[in-house]
Coordinates of C-alpha atoms and ligand atoms in Angstrom, one line a residue:
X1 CA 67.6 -32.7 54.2
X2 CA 64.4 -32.9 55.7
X3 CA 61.2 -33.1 54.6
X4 CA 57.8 -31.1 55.5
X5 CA 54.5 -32.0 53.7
X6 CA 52.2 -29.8 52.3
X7 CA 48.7 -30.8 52.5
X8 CA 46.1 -28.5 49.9
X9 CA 42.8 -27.7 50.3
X10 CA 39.6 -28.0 48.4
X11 CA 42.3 -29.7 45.7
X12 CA 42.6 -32.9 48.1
X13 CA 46.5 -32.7 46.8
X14 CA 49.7 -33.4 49.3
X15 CA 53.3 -32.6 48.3
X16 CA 56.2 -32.8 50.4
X17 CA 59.5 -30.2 50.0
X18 CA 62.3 -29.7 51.5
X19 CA 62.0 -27.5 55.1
X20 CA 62.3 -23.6 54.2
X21 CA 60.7 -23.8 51.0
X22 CA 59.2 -20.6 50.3
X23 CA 55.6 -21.3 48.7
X24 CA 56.2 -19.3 46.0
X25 CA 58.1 -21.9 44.5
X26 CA 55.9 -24.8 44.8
X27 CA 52.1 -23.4 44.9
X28 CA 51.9 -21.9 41.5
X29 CA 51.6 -25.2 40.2
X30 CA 48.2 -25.9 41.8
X31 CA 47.0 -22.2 40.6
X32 CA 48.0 -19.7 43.4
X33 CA 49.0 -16.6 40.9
X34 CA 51.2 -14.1 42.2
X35 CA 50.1 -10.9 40.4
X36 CA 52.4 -8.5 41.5
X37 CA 55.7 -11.1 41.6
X38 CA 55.8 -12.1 45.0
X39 CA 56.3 -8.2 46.1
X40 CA 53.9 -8.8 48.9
X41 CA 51.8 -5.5 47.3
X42 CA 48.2 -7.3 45.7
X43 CA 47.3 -9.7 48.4
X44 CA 46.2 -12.0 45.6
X45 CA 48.3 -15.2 46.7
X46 CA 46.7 -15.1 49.8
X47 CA 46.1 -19.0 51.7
X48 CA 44.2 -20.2 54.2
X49 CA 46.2 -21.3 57.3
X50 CA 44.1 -24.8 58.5
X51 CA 47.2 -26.4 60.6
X52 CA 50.5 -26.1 61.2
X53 CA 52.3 -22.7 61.3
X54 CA 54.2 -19.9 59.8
X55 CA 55.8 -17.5 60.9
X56 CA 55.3 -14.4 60.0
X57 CA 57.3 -11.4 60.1
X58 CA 56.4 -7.4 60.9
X59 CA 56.1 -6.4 57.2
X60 CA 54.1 -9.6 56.8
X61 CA 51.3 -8.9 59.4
X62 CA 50.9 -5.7 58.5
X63 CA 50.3 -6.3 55.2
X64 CA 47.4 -8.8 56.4
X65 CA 46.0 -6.4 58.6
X66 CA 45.6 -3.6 56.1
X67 CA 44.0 -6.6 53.4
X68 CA 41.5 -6.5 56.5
X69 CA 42.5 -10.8 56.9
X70 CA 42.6 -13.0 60.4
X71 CA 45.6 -14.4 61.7
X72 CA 44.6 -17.6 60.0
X73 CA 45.8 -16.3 56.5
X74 CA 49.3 -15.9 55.2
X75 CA 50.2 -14.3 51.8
X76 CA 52.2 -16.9 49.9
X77 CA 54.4 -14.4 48.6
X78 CA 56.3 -13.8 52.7
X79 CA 56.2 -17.7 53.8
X80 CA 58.3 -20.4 54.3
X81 CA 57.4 -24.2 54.8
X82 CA 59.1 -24.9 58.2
X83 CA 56.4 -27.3 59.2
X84 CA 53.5 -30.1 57.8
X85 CA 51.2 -27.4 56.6
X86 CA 47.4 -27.9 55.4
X87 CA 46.9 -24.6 53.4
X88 CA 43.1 -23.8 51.9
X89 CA 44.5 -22.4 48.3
X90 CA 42.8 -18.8 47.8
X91 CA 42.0 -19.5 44.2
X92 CA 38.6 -21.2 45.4
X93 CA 37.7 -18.1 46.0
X94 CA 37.2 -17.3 42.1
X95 CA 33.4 -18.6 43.2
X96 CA 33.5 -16.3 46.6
X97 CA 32.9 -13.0 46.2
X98 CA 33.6 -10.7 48.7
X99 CA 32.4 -7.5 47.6
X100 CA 34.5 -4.0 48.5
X101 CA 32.0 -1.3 46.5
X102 CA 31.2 2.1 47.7
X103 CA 27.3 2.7 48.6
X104 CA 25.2 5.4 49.9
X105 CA 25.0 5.4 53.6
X106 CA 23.8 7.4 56.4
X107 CA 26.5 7.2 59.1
X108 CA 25.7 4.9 62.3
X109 CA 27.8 4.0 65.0
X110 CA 29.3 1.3 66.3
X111 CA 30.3 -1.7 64.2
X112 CA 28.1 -4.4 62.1
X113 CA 29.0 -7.8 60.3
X114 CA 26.3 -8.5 57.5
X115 CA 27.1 -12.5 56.2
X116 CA 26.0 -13.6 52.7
X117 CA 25.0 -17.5 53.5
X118 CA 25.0 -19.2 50.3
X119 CA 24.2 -23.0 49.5
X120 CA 28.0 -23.6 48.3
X121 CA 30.0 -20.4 50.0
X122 CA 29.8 -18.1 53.4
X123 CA 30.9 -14.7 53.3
X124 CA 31.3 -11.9 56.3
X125 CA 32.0 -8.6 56.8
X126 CA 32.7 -6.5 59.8
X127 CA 31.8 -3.3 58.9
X128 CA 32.4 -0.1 60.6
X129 CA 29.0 1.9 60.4
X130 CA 30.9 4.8 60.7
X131 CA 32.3 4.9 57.8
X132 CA 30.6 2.0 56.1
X133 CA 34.4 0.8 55.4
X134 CA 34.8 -3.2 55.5
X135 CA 37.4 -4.2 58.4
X136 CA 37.8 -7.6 57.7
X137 CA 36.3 -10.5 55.5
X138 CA 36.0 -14.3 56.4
X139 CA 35.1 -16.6 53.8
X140 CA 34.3 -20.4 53.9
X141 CA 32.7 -23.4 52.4
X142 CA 29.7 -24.0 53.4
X143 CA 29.7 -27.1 55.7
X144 CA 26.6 -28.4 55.0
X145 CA 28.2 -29.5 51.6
X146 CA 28.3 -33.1 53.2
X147 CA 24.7 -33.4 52.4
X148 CA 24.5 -32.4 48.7
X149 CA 25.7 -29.3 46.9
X150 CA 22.4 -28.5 45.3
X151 CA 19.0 -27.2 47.6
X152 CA 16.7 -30.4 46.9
X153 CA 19.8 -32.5 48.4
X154 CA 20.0 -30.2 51.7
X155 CA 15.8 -30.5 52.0
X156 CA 16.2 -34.1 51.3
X157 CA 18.8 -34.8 54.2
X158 CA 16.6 -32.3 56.1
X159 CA 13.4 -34.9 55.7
X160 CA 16.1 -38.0 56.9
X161 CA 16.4 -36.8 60.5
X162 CA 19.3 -34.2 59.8
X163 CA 17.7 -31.0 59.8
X164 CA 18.8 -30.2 63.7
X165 CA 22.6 -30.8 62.6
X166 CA 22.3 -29.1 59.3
X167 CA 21.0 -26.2 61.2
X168 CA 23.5 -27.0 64.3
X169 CA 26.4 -26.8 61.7
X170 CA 25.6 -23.4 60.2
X171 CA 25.5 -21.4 63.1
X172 CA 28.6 -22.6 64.7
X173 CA 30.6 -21.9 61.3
X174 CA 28.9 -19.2 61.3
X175 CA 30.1 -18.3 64.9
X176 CA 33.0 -19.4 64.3
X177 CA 33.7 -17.3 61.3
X178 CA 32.4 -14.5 63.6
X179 CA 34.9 -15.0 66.1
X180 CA 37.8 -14.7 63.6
X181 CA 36.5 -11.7 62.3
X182 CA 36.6 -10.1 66.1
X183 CA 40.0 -11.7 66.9
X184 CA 42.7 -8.5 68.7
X185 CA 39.5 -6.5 68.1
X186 CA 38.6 -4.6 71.6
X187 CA 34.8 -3.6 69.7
X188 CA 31.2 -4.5 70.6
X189 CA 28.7 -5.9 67.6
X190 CA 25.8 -3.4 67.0
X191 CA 23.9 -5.5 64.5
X192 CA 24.7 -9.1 62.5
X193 CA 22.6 -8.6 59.3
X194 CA 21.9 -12.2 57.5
X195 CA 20.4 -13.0 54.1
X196 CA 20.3 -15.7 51.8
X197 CA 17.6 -17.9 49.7
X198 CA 15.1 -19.6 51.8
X199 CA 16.1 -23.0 52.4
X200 CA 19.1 -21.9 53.8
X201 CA 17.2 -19.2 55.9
X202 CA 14.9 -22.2 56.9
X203 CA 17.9 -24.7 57.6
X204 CA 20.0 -21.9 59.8
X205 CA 16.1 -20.7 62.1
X206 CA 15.8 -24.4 62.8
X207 CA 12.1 -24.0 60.4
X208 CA 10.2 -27.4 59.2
X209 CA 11.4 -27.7 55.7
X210 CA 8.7 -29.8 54.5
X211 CA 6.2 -27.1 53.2
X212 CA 9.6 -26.1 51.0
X213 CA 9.6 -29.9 50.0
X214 CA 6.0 -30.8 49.3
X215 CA 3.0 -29.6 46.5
X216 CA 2.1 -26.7 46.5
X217 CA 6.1 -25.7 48.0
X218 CA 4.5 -22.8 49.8
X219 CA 6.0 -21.9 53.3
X220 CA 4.2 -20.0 55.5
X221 CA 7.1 -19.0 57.7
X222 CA 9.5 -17.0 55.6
X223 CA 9.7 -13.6 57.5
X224 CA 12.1 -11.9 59.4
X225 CA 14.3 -13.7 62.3
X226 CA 15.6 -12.7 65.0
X227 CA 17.8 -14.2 67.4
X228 CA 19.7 -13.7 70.5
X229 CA 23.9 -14.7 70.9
X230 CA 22.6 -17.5 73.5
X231 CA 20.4 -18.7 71.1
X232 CA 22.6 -19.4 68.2
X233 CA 25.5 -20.8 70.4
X234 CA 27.3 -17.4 70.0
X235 CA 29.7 -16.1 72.6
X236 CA 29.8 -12.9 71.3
X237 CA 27.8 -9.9 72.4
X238 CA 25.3 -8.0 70.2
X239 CA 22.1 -6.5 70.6
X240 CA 20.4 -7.9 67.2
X241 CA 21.0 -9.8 64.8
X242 CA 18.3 -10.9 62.2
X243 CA 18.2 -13.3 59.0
X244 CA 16.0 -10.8 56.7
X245 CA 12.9 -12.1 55.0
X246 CA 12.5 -14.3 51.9
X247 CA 10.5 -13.3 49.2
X248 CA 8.7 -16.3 48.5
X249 CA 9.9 -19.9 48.8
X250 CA 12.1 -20.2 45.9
X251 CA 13.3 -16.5 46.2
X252 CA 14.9 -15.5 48.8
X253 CA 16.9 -12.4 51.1
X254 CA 19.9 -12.7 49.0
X255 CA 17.5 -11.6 46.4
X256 CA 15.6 -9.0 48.2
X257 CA 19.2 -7.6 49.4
X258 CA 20.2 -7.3 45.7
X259 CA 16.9 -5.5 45.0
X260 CA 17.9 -3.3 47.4
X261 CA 21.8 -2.7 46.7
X262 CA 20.2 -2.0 43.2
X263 CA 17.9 0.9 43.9
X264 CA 15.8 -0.4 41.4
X265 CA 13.0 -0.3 44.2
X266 CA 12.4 3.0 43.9
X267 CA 13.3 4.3 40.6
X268 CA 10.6 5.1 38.2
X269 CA 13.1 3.5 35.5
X270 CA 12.5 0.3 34.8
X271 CA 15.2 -2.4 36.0
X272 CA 16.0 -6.0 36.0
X273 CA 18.5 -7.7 38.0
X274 CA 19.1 -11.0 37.5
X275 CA 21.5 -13.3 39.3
X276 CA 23.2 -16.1 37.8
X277 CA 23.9 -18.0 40.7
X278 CA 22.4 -21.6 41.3
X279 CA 18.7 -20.7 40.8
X280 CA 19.3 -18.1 38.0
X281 CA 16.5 -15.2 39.5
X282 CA 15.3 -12.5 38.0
X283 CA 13.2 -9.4 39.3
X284 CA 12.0 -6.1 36.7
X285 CA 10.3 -3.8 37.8
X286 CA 10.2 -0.2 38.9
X287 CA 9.1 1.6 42.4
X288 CA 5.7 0.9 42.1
X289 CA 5.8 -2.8 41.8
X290 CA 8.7 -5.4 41.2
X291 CA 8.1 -8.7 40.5
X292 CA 10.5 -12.0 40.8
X293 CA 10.8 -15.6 39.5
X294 CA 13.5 -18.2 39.6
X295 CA 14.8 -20.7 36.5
X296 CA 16.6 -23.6 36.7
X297 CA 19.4 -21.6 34.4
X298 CA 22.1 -21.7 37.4
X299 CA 23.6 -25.3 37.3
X300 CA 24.5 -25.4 33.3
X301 CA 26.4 -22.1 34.0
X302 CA 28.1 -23.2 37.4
X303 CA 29.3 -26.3 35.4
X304 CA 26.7 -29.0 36.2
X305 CA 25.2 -31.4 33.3
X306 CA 28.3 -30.3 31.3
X307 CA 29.8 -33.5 30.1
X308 CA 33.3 -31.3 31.4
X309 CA 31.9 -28.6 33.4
X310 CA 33.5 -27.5 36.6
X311 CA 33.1 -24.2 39.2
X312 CA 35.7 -20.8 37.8
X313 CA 38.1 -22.3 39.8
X314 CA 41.7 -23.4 38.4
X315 CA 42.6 -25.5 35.0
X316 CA 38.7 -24.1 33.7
X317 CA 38.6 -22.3 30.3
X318 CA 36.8 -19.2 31.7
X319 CA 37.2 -17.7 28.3
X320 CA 36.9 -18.6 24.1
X321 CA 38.2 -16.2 21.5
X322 CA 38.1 -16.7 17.7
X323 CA 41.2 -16.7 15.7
X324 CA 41.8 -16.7 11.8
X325 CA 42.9 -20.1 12.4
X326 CA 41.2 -22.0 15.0
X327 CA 40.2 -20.8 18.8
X328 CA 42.4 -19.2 21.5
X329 CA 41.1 -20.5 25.3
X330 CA 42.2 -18.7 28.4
X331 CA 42.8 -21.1 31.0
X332 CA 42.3 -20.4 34.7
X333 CA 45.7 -20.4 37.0
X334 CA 47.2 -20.6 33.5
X335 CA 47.8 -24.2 33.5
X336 CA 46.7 -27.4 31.6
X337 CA 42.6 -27.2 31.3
X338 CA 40.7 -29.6 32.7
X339 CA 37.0 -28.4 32.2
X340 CA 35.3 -25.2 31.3
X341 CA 33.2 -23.4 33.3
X342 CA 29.5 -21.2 32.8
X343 CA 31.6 -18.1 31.0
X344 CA 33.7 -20.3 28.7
X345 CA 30.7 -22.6 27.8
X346 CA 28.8 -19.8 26.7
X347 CA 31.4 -17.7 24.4
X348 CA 32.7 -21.6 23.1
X349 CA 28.9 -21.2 21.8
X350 CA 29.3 -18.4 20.6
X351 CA 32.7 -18.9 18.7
X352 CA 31.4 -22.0 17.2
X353 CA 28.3 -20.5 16.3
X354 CA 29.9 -17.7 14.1
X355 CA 32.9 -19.8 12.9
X356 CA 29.0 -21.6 11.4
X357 CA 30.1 -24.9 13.5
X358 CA 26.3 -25.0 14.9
X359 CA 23.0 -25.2 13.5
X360 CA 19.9 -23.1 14.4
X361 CA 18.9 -25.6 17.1
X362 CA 22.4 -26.1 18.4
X363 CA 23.6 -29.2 16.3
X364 CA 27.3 -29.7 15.2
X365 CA 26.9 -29.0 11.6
X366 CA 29.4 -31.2 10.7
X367 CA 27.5 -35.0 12.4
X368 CA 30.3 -35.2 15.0
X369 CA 29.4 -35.9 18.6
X370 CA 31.6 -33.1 20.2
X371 CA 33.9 -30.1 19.2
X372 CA 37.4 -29.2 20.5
X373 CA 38.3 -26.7 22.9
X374 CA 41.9 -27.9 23.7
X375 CA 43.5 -31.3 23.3
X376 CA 41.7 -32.6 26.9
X377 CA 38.5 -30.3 26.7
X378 CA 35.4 -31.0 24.4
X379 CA 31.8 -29.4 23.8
X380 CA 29.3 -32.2 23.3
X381 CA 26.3 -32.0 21.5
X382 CA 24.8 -32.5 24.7
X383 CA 26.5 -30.1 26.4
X384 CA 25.2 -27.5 23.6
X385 CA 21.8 -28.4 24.3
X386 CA 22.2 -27.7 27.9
X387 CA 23.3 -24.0 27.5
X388 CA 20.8 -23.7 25.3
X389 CA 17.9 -24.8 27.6
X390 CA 19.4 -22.4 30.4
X391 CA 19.8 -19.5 28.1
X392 CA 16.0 -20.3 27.0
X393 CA 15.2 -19.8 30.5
X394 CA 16.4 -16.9 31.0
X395 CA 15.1 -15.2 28.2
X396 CA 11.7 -16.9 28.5
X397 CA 11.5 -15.9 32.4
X398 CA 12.6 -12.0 31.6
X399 CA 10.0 -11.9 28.8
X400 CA 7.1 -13.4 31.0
X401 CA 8.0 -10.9 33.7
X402 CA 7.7 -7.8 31.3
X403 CA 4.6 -8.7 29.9
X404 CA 3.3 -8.8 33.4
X405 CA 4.7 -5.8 33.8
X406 CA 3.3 -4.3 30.8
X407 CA 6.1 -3.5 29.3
X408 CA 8.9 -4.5 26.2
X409 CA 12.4 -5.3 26.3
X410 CA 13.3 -1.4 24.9
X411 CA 11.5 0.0 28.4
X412 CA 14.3 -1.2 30.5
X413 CA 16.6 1.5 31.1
X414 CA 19.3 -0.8 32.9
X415 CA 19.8 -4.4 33.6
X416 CA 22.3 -5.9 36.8
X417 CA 24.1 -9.2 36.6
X418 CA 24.9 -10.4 39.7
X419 CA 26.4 -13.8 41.3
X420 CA 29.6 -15.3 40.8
X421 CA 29.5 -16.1 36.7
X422 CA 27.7 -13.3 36.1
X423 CA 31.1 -11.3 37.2
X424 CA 32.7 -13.5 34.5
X425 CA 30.4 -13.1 31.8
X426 CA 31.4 -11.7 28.1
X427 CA 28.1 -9.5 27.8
X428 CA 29.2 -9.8 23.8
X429 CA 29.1 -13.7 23.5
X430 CA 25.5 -12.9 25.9
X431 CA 24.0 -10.9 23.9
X432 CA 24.9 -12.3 20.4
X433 CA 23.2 -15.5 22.0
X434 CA 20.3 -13.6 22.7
X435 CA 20.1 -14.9 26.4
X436 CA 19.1 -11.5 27.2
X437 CA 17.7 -9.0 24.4
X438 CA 19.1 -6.2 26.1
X439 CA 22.2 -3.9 24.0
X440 CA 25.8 -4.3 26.1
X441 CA 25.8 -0.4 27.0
X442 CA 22.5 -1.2 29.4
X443 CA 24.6 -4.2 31.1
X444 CA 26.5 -3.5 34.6
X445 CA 28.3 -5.9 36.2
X446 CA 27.0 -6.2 40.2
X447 CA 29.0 -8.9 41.6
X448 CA 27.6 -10.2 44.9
X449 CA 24.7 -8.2 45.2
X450 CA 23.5 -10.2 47.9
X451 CA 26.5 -9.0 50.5
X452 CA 26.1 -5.7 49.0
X453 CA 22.4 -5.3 50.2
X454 CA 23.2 -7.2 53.4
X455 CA 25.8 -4.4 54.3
X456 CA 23.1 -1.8 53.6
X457 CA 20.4 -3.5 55.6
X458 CA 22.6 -2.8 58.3
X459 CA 22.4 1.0 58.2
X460 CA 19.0 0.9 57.3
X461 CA 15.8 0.3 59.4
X462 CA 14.1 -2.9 59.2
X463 CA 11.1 -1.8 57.9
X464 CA 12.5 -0.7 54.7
X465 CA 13.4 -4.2 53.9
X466 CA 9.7 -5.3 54.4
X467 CA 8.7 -2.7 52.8
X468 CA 10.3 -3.8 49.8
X469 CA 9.2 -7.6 50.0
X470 CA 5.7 -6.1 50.2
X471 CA 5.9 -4.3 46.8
X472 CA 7.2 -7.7 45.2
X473 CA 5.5 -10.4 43.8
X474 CA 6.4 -13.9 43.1
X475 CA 5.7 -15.2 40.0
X476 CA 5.7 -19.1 39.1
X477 CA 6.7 -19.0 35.5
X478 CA 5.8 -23.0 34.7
X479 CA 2.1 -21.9 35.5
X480 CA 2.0 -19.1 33.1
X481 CA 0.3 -20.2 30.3
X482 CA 2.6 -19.2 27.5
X483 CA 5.8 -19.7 29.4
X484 CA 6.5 -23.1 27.7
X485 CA 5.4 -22.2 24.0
X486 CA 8.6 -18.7 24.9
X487 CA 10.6 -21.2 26.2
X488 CA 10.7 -23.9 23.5
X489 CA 11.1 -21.1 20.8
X490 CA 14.3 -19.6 22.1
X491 CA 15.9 -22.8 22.3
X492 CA 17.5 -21.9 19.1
X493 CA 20.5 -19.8 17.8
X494 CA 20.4 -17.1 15.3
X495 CA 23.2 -18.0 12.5
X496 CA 25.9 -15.7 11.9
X497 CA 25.2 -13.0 9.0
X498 CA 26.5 -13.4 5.7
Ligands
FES501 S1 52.0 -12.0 44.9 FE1 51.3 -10.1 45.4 S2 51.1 -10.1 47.5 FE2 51.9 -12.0 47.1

């Protein structure tokens, strides 16, 4: 019989099976799920056609069209391995977030694609301004991962002499995501509406990064952009298309975007937003003036300086119950763990906290160097530590931000979590942690706030989005004078009540 090999993406894994295998059989094991039974109804064990084919049937492509997905995808459910295949596995996406909520609009015409341009992930959406209903969605990694995963590591490679193929490399997968989001569609592009945090706005306008790299890290050139097809290398027509404006050097569009998918701009209520992606930002405020700082919170939760921290991604404990006896860890994909990732790590805090594992300052009560999650997955007292400084961040950034504000923790009516943990998040492990000293009924969930505000910038005027950068200040939390003596004082626990 022969053979056909099967070649995985971002797992670096190759299996080979016998030709007319139907995926269903063989891609569970690497954490494809298959919600609703391989009925072809959910769309959830959707992959990533890189090379090779499969053919695909009437019922199949329909099904694709009405999940709004290119040709290039193929629900795993409705194919067959016929050839050597290199698939990109759809449970990566865990960390993309392509966001589907309903918002207030005022009805354009024409169609719009608003992209979310992340460090680690792209996102767009072609967007009927109609109707404000998303067509399709095209999702990638972003490329410029060769050069670090983290901001410093991009600016650094920028300094070396690659900052004209870092930025040469974003637009065209930029473009070229654009192109397969227009594929067998006869429509013209009204407006491309881009936003992200400043590096990357610096890295895609071809900008000088070095003000972003050197004392006092203030750039003078973070406003709006705008560019023309030609410019970008873009063969597709479309009369504008602008990267909005950052708000300061560390905060950027993604951040004004979710500011204003939020409202919180112009309600008299006081707000806070905070996103748990990389930087862990946060903005309070109210109409009459909203202010922003960023944290180095993000990489403990997206798994980094955890001794076994990984992405939400498969074989991560994403979440840590208490039982009478012992703990109860839900595994992603539902196979063997391998790590645990920013929403496990903080309720495995939690649950050891109240089973009165840990001390007030995070120590393992009992002198041992780690605890145990599962027979391959331990907590060190390290990694403790380490949740415990991001958490202290957190707290200590929001609480610096009120009292500029002249306000308390009790004055804030509602508070947004946004970014890809944040979606994950057990608000009861959060708050009993006292990361935030907010109760769980203010808490909503926002997902990715940033494509969210980028698909309203594009049925909105310009001006509104300056408009809201001008009412919002950046504050630098490590030269407020008390920020250190708030921060070293919530690097503690409360112990469980007796
Ligand atoms: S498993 Fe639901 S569509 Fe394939």
């Amino acid at each position: 019989m022969q053979e056909v090999r099967i070649r995985l993406k971002p797992l670096d894994k190759q299996i080979s099976v016998t030709r007319g295998t139907p995926l269903i059989d063989v891609l569970h094991e690497f954490g494809v799920e298959f919600p609703c039974g391989g009925k072809g109804i959910c769309g959830k064990c959707k992959v990533k056609l890189l090379q090779g084919d499969i053919r695909i049937n009437p019922a199949h492509k329909k099904k694709l069209e009405e999940l709004g997905l290119s040709d290039k995808w193929r629900l795993a459910c409705m194919s067959v391995a016929e050839s050597d295949l290199d698939l990109e596995v759809g449970q990566y996406e865990a960390m993309i977030q392509a966001d589907d909520s309903p918002f207030a609009f005022e009805p354009g015409s024409g169609f719009g694609i608003a992209v979310d341009l992340g460090t680690t992930t792209l996102i767009a959406q072609l967007v009927d301004l109609k109707t404000a209903r998303v067509l399709a969605v095209e999702t990638a990694l972003n490329p410029q991962r060769r050069w670090g995963s983290d901001l410093i590591s991009r600016i650094e490679s920028a300094l070396n002499g690659n900052g004209p193929e870092l930025t040469l490399m974003i637009r065209r997968e930029i473009g070229r995501m654009l192109q397969d989001l227009m594929t067998g569609k006869e429509i013209e592009i009204e407006r491309i509406a881009l936003v992200g945090n400043t590096v990357m706005h610096h890295l895609f306008a071809g900008l000088d990064l070095r003000p972003l790299a050197f004392y006092p890290f203030e750039s003078n050139d973070i406003g709006i952009k705008h560019f023309t097809p030609a410019e970008l290398g873009w063969s597709l027509a479309c009369k504008s298309i602008c990267f909005y404006p950052s708000i300061g050097s560390f905060v950027g569009s993604d951040i004004l975007a979710g500011i204003y998918a939020t409202g919180m701009w112009k309600r008299s209520e006081y707000t806070v937003l905070v996103d748990l992606g990389t930087n862990g930002e946060i903005v309070a405020g109210n109409r009459n003036k909203l202010l922003c700082a960023s944290t180095a919170a993000g990489p403990a939760f997206e798994g980094a300086k955890i001794s076994m921290g990984m992405l939400a991604t498969t074989g991560a404990i994403s979440s840590v119950k208490a039982e009478k006896e012992g703990i109860e860890c839900r595994v992603i994909g539902h196979v063997a763990a391998t790590g645990i990732c920013g929403s496990g790590l903080m309720d495995a805090v939690a649950v050891f906290l109240d089973k009165g594992l840990l001390g007030t300052f995070g120590e393992i009560l009992s002198g041992d160097a780690s605890l145990t999650l599962t027979e391959t997955v331990k907590l060190t007292a390290g990694d403790i530590q380490e949740f415990l400084l991001a958490k202290a961040a957190i707290n200590a950034g929001i609480s610096i931000l009120l009292r500029k504000l002249g306000i308390g923790w009790k004055d804030i009516s509602r508070v947004y979590i946004a970014g890809a943990f944040g979606n994950y998040i057990n608000l009861e492990s959060m708050t009993r942690l006292s990361m935030m000293s907010f109760p769980v009924e203010r808490f909503r969930k926002l997902g990715n706030s940033a494509l969210i505000g980028a698909k309203m910038f594009l049925f909105t005027e310009e001006g509104t989005a300056e408009s809201i950068r001008s009412r919002t200040s950046h504050v630098n939390l490590e030269s407020e004078s008390d920020f250190q003596d708030i921060f070293i004082e919530r690097i503690t626990l409360d112990p469980p009540s007796s």
